XYZ file of C-alpha atoms in Angstrom:
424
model
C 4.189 35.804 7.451
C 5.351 35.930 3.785
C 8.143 39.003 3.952
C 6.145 40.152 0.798
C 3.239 40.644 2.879
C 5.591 43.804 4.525
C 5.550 45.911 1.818
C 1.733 45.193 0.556
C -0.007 48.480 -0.417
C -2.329 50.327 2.029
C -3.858 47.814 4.401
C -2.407 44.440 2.708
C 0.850 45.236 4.820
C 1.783 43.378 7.704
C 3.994 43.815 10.269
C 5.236 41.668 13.147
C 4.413 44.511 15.966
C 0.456 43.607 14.354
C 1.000 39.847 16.188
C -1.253 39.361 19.158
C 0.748 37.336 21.297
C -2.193 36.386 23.264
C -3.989 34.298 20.695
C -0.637 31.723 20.434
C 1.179 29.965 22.064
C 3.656 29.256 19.568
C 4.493 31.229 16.340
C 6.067 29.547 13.378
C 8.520 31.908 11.231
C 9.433 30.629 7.735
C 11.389 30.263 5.756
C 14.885 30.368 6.378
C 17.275 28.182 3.915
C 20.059 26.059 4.043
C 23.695 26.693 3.638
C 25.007 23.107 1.974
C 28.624 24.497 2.009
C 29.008 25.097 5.380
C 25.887 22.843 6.887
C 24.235 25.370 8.810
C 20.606 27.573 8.791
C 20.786 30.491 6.728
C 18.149 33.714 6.260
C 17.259 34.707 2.891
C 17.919 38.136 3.339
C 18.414 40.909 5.875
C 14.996 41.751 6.308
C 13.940 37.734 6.882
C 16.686 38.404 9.708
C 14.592 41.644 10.920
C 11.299 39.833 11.207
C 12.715 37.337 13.362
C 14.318 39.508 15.644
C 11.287 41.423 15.973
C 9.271 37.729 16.847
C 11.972 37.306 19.469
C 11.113 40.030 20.947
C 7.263 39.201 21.888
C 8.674 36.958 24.292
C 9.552 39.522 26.380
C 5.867 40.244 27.105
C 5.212 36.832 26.725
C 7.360 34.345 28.566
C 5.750 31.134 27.402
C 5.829 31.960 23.813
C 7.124 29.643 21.545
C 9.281 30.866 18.374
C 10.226 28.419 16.337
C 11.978 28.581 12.736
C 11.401 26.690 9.644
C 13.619 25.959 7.211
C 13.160 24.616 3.762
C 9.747 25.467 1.927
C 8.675 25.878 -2.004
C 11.796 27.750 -3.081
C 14.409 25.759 -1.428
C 13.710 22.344 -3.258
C 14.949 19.321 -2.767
C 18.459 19.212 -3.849
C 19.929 21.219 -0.443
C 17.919 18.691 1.392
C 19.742 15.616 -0.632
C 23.374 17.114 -0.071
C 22.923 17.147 3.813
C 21.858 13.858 3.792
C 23.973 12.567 1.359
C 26.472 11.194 3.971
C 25.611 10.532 7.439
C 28.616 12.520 8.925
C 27.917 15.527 7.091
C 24.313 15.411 8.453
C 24.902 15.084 11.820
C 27.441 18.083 11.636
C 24.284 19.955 9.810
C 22.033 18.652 12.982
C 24.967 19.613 16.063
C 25.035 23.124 14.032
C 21.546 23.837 13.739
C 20.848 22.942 17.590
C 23.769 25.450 18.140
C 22.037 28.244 15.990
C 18.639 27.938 17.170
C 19.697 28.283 21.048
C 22.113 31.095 20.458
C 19.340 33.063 18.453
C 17.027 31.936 21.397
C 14.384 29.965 19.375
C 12.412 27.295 20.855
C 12.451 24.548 18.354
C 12.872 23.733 14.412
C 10.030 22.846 11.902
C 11.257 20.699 8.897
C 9.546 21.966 5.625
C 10.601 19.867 2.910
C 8.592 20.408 -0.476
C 8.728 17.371 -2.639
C 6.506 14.505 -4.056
C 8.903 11.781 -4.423
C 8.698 9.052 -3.203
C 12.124 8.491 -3.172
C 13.148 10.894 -0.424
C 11.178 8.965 2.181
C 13.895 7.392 4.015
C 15.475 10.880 4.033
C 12.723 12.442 5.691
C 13.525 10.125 8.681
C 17.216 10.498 8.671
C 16.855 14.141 9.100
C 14.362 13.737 11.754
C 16.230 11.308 13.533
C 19.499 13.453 13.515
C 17.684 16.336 14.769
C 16.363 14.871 17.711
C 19.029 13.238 18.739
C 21.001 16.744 18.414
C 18.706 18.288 19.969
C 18.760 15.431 23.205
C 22.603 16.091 23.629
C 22.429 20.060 23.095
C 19.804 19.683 26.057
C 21.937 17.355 28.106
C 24.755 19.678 27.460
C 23.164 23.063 28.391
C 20.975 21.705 30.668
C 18.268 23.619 29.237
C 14.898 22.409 28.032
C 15.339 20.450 24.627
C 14.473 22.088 21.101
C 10.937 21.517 19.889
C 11.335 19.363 16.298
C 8.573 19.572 14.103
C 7.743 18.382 9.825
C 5.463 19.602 8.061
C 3.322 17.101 5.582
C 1.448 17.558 2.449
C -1.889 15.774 2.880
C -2.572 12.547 1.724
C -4.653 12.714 -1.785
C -2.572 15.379 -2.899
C 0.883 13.403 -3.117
C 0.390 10.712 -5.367
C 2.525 7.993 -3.511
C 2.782 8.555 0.508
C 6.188 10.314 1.120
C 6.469 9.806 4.680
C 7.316 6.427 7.796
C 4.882 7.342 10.338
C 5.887 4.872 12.193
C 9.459 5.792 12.482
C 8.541 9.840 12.308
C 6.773 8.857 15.605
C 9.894 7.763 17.158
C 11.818 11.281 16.165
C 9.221 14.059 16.198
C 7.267 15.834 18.302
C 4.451 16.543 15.951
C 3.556 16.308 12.136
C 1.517 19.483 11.057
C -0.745 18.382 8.113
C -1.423 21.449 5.710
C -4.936 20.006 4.768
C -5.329 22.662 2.393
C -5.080 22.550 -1.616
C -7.377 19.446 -2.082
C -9.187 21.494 -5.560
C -8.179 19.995 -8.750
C -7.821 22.242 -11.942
C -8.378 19.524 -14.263
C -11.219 18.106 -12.321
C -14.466 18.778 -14.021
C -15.839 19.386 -10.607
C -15.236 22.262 -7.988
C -13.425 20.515 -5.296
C -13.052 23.207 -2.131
C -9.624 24.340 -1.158
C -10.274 22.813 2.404
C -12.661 20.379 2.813
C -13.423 18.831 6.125
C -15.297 15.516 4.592
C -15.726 14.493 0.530
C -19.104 15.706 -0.788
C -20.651 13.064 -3.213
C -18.908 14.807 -6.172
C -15.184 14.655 -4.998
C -12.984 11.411 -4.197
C -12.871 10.334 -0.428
C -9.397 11.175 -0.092
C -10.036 15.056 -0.890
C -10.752 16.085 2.571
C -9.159 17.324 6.174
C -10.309 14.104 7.631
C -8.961 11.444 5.600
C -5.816 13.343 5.420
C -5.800 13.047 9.674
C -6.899 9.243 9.707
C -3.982 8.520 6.830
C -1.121 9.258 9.840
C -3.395 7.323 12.554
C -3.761 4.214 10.160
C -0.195 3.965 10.496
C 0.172 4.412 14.276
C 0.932 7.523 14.368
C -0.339 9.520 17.853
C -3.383 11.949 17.368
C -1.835 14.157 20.028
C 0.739 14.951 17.689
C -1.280 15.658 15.012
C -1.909 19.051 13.842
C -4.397 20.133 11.551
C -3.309 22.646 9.421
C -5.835 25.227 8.087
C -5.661 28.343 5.317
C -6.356 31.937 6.147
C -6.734 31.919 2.332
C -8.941 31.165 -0.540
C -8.995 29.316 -4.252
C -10.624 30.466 -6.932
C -11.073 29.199 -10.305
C -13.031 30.744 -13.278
C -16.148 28.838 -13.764
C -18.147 28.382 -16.996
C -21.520 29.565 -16.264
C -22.981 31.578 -13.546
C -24.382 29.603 -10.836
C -27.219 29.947 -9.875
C -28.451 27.134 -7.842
C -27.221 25.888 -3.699
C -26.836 22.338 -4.662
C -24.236 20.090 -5.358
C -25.191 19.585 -8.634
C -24.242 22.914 -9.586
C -20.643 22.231 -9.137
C -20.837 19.583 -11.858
C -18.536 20.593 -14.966
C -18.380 24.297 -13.662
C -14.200 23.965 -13.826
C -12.695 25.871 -16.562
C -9.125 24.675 -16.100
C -8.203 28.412 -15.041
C -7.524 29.909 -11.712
C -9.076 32.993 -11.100
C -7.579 36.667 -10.908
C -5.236 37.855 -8.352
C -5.838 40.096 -5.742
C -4.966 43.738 -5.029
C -2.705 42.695 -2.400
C -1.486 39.574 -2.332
C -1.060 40.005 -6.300
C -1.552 35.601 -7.133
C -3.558 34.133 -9.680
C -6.033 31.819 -8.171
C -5.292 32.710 -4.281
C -6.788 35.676 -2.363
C -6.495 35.786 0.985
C -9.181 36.115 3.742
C -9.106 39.425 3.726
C -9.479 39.951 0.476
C -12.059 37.875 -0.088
C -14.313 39.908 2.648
C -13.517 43.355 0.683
C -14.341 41.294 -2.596
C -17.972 39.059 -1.010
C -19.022 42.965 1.029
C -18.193 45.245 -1.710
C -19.404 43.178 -5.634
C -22.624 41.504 -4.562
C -21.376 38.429 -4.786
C -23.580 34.924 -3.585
C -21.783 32.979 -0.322
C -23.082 30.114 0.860
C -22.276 26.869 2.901
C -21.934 23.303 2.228
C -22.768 21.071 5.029
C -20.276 18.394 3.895
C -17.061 20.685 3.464
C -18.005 22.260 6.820
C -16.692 25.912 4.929
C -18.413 28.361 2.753
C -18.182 29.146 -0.987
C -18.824 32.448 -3.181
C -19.113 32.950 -6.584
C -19.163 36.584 -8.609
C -17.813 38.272 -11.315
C -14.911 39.772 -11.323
C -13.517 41.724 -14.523
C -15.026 39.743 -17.429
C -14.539 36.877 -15.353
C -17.040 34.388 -13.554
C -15.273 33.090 -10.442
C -15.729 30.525 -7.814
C -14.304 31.016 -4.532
C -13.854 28.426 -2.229
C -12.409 29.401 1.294
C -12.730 29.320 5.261
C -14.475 31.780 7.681
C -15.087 32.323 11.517
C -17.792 29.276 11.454
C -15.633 26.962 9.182
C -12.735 27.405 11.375
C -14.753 27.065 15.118
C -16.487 23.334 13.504
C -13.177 22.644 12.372
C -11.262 23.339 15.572
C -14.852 20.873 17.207
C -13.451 18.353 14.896
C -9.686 19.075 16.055
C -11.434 18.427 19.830
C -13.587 15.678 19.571
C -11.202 13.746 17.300
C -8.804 14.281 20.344
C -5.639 15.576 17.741
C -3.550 17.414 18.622
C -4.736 20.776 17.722
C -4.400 23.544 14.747
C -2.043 25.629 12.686
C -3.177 28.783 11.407
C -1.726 29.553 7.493
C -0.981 32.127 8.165
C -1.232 35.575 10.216
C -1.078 37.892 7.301
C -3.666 36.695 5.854
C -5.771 36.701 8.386
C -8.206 39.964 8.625
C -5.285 41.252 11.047
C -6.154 44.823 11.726
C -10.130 44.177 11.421
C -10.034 46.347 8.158
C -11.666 44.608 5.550
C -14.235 42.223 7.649
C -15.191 44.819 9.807
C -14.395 42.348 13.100
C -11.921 42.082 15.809
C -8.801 41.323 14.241
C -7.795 37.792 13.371
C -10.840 37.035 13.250
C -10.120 33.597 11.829
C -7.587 33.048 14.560
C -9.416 34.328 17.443
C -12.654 31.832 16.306
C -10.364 28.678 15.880
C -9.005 29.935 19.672
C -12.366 30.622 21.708
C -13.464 26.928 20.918
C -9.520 25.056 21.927
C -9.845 26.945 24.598
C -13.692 26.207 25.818
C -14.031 29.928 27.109
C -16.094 33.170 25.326
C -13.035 35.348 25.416
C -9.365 35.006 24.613
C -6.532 35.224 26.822
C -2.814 33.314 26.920
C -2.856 30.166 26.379
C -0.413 28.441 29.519
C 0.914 25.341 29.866
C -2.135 24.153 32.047
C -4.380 25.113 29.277
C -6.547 21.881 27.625
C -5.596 23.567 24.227
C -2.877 25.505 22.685
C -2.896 27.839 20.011
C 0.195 28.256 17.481
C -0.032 30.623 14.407
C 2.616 30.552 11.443
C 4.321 33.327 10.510
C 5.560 33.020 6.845
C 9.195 34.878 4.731
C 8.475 33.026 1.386
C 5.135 32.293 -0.481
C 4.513 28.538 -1.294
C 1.010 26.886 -1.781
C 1.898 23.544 -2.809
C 4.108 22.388 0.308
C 5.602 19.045 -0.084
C 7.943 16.933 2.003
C 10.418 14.476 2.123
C 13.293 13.133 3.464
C 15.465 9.824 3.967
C 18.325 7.432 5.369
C 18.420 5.691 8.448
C 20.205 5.049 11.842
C 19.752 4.410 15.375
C 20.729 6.234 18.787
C 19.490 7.495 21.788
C 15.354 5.686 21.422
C 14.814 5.704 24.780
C 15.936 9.612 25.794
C 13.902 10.648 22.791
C 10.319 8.699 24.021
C 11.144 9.842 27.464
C 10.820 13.406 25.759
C 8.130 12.631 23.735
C 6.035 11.247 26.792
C 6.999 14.420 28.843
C 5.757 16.743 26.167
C 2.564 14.980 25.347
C 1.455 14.998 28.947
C 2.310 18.716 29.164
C -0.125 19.827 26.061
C -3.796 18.363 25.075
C -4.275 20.843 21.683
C -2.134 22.986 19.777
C -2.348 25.227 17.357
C 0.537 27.058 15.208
């Protein structure tokens, strides 16, 4: 949920009491930042502190919620990142205070949301991981309550240039890797490349799509039942140079102007419009949709001021094959990005709300209605609720050392066995 998204005009405004509860099993609230000076989690403002409490709350209906917190994202950078880990003292203090924080607040876990490229911060990505978990072990052995959830979040592979992340070692310290496979579309491509692609169309490099992204981790090792696929509730568009006219590939072919398209009423961001949006824009302008096979998603194309656009997004059918794929590639499950911007009140698609959500759900869940998703469930739903707007997330982190392997796989086999798909 961005907090932006609460003050939206007319029915762009979300609010937490919107949430169905019913359709998640975890909910992801970002972003919170981080306090270098005195090493602990820190909100960005009061009403960031608000939401949460508010999220906290659904659990009371909802026992077997999940709320988790991440910190980091777009604004934060890198450099509070690089102080915490600058000496291996000061970040296990950071870790031992953050497991502190996020059981007095009565969160369920962490997610680490680190945006950067370099290459660089690998190692550092690790060394945070790896004191988290093992904080998180001994705050568990200490309260004897069940141990904090640690999760990363990873740009996709084709969009970093040089692989930021150890799989291998990530595997040892995490209890999934969320891959926002999302952002694959290339301004200075002459091609349109689609925002989310689930496989490369003839035009676009093999490495722009959902499912390269996934095999990159499992190349290395890493488990597919702690892989989550991580899918947009929103759209690109770019301004294209002639109308299109044709449903074929090759009338993608040097469509790309270079320039993202106009923002929307709501979420007010050049070249992004969320779902919703782009339902009010596709019902009420005329303008052509249609579906490529490859991309497993939809595409529209209109004017829109004096302005020829190309929209590339997901739907209800995009995100049921996708959540197929999630299933029969036996990952882990999905993350939803992110709940308000979603169709949540049913306004502007004139469906049930979430209906993005609620598709991705009915299919994890092999049934032809929702209801809670419990621990018995073969799938599991998680949704993420956003405080700060970013749309090219990037992670990293670095610096290693040892302690406590075994206690941490024990864990790691123990929550594996307990979940079969997920979705944030």
């Amino acid at each position: 949920m961005d907090v932006e998204s609460l003050v939206r005009p007319d029915g762009g405004a979300f609010r937490v009491g919107l949430i169905d509860p019913s359709l998640c099993t975890d909910i992801i609230f970002g972003f919170v930042n981080i306090s270098v000076d005195k090493l602990i989690l820190q909100n960005v403002n009061q009403q960031s502190e608000l939401a949460q409490n508010e999220l906290l709350e659904l659990k009371k209906d909802r026992p077997d919620l999940r709320i988790i917190l991440a910190v980091g994202g777009e604004e934060v950078g890198d450099v509070p990142f690089e102080r915490i880990s600058t000496t291996l003292s000061g970040l296990s203090t950071f870790a031992k205070n953050v497991a502190s924080q996020l059981r007095e607040r009565g969160f369920q876990g962490l997610e680490v949301a680190w945006v950067t490229q370099f290459e660089r911060h690998r190692n550092r990505i690790t060394a945070i991981c790896k004191a988290l978990s093992e904080a998180f072990i001994r705050e568990s052995e200490e309260s004897g309550q069940e141990r904090l959830l640690l999760s990363l979040v990873s740009l996709p592979y084709g969009v970093t240039p040089r692989p930021t992340y150890d799989p291998g070692k990530l595997n040892d310290y995490t209890d999934r890797i969320t891959v926002l496979a999302f952002n694959y579309g290339i301004l200075t491509s002459p091609e349109l490349i689609h925002n989310s692609p689930l496989y490369p169309d003839k035009l676009s490099s093999s490495i722009n799509s959902q499912n390269t992204s996934m095999q990159w981790w499992t190349l290395y090792g890493f488990p597919r039942k702690k892989l989550i696929l991580g899918l947009p509730t929103f759209g690109s568009t770019v301004v294209i140079s002639t109308s299109v006219t044709k449903n074929t590939s090759d009338s993608y072919i040097n469509r790309n102007t270079g320039k993202v398209g106009l923002p929307g009423p709501y979420t007010k961001t050049s070249g992004f419009l969320s779902f919703y949006e782009i339902c009010d824009i596709v019902q009420t302008t005329g303008w052509r949709q249609t579906w490529r096979p490859l991309w497993e998603a939809p595409v529209a194309f209109g004017r829109r001021g004096n302005k020829q656009e190309w929209i590339s997004f997901e739907n209800p059918q995009s995100f049921r094959k996708k959540a197929q794929f999630v299933k029969d590639k036996e990952y882990g499950g999905i993350m939803v990005w992110s709940l308000d911007m979603d169709d949540f009140n049913g306004r502007f698609c004139h469906d049930s709300p979430y209906p993005l959500l609620r598709a991705a759900a009915l299919v994890l869940t092999n049934n032809t209605e929702s209801h809670p998703v419990t621990d018995s469930s073969h799938s599991v739903l998680f949704a993420t609720v956003l405080s700060a707007m970013w749309l090219f997330l990037i992670i990293d982190i670095s610096i290693v050392y040892f302690l406590g392997y075994k206690k941490l796989r024990q864990e790691q086999i123990r929550i594996s066995k307990r979940f079969s798909f997920q979705i944030f």
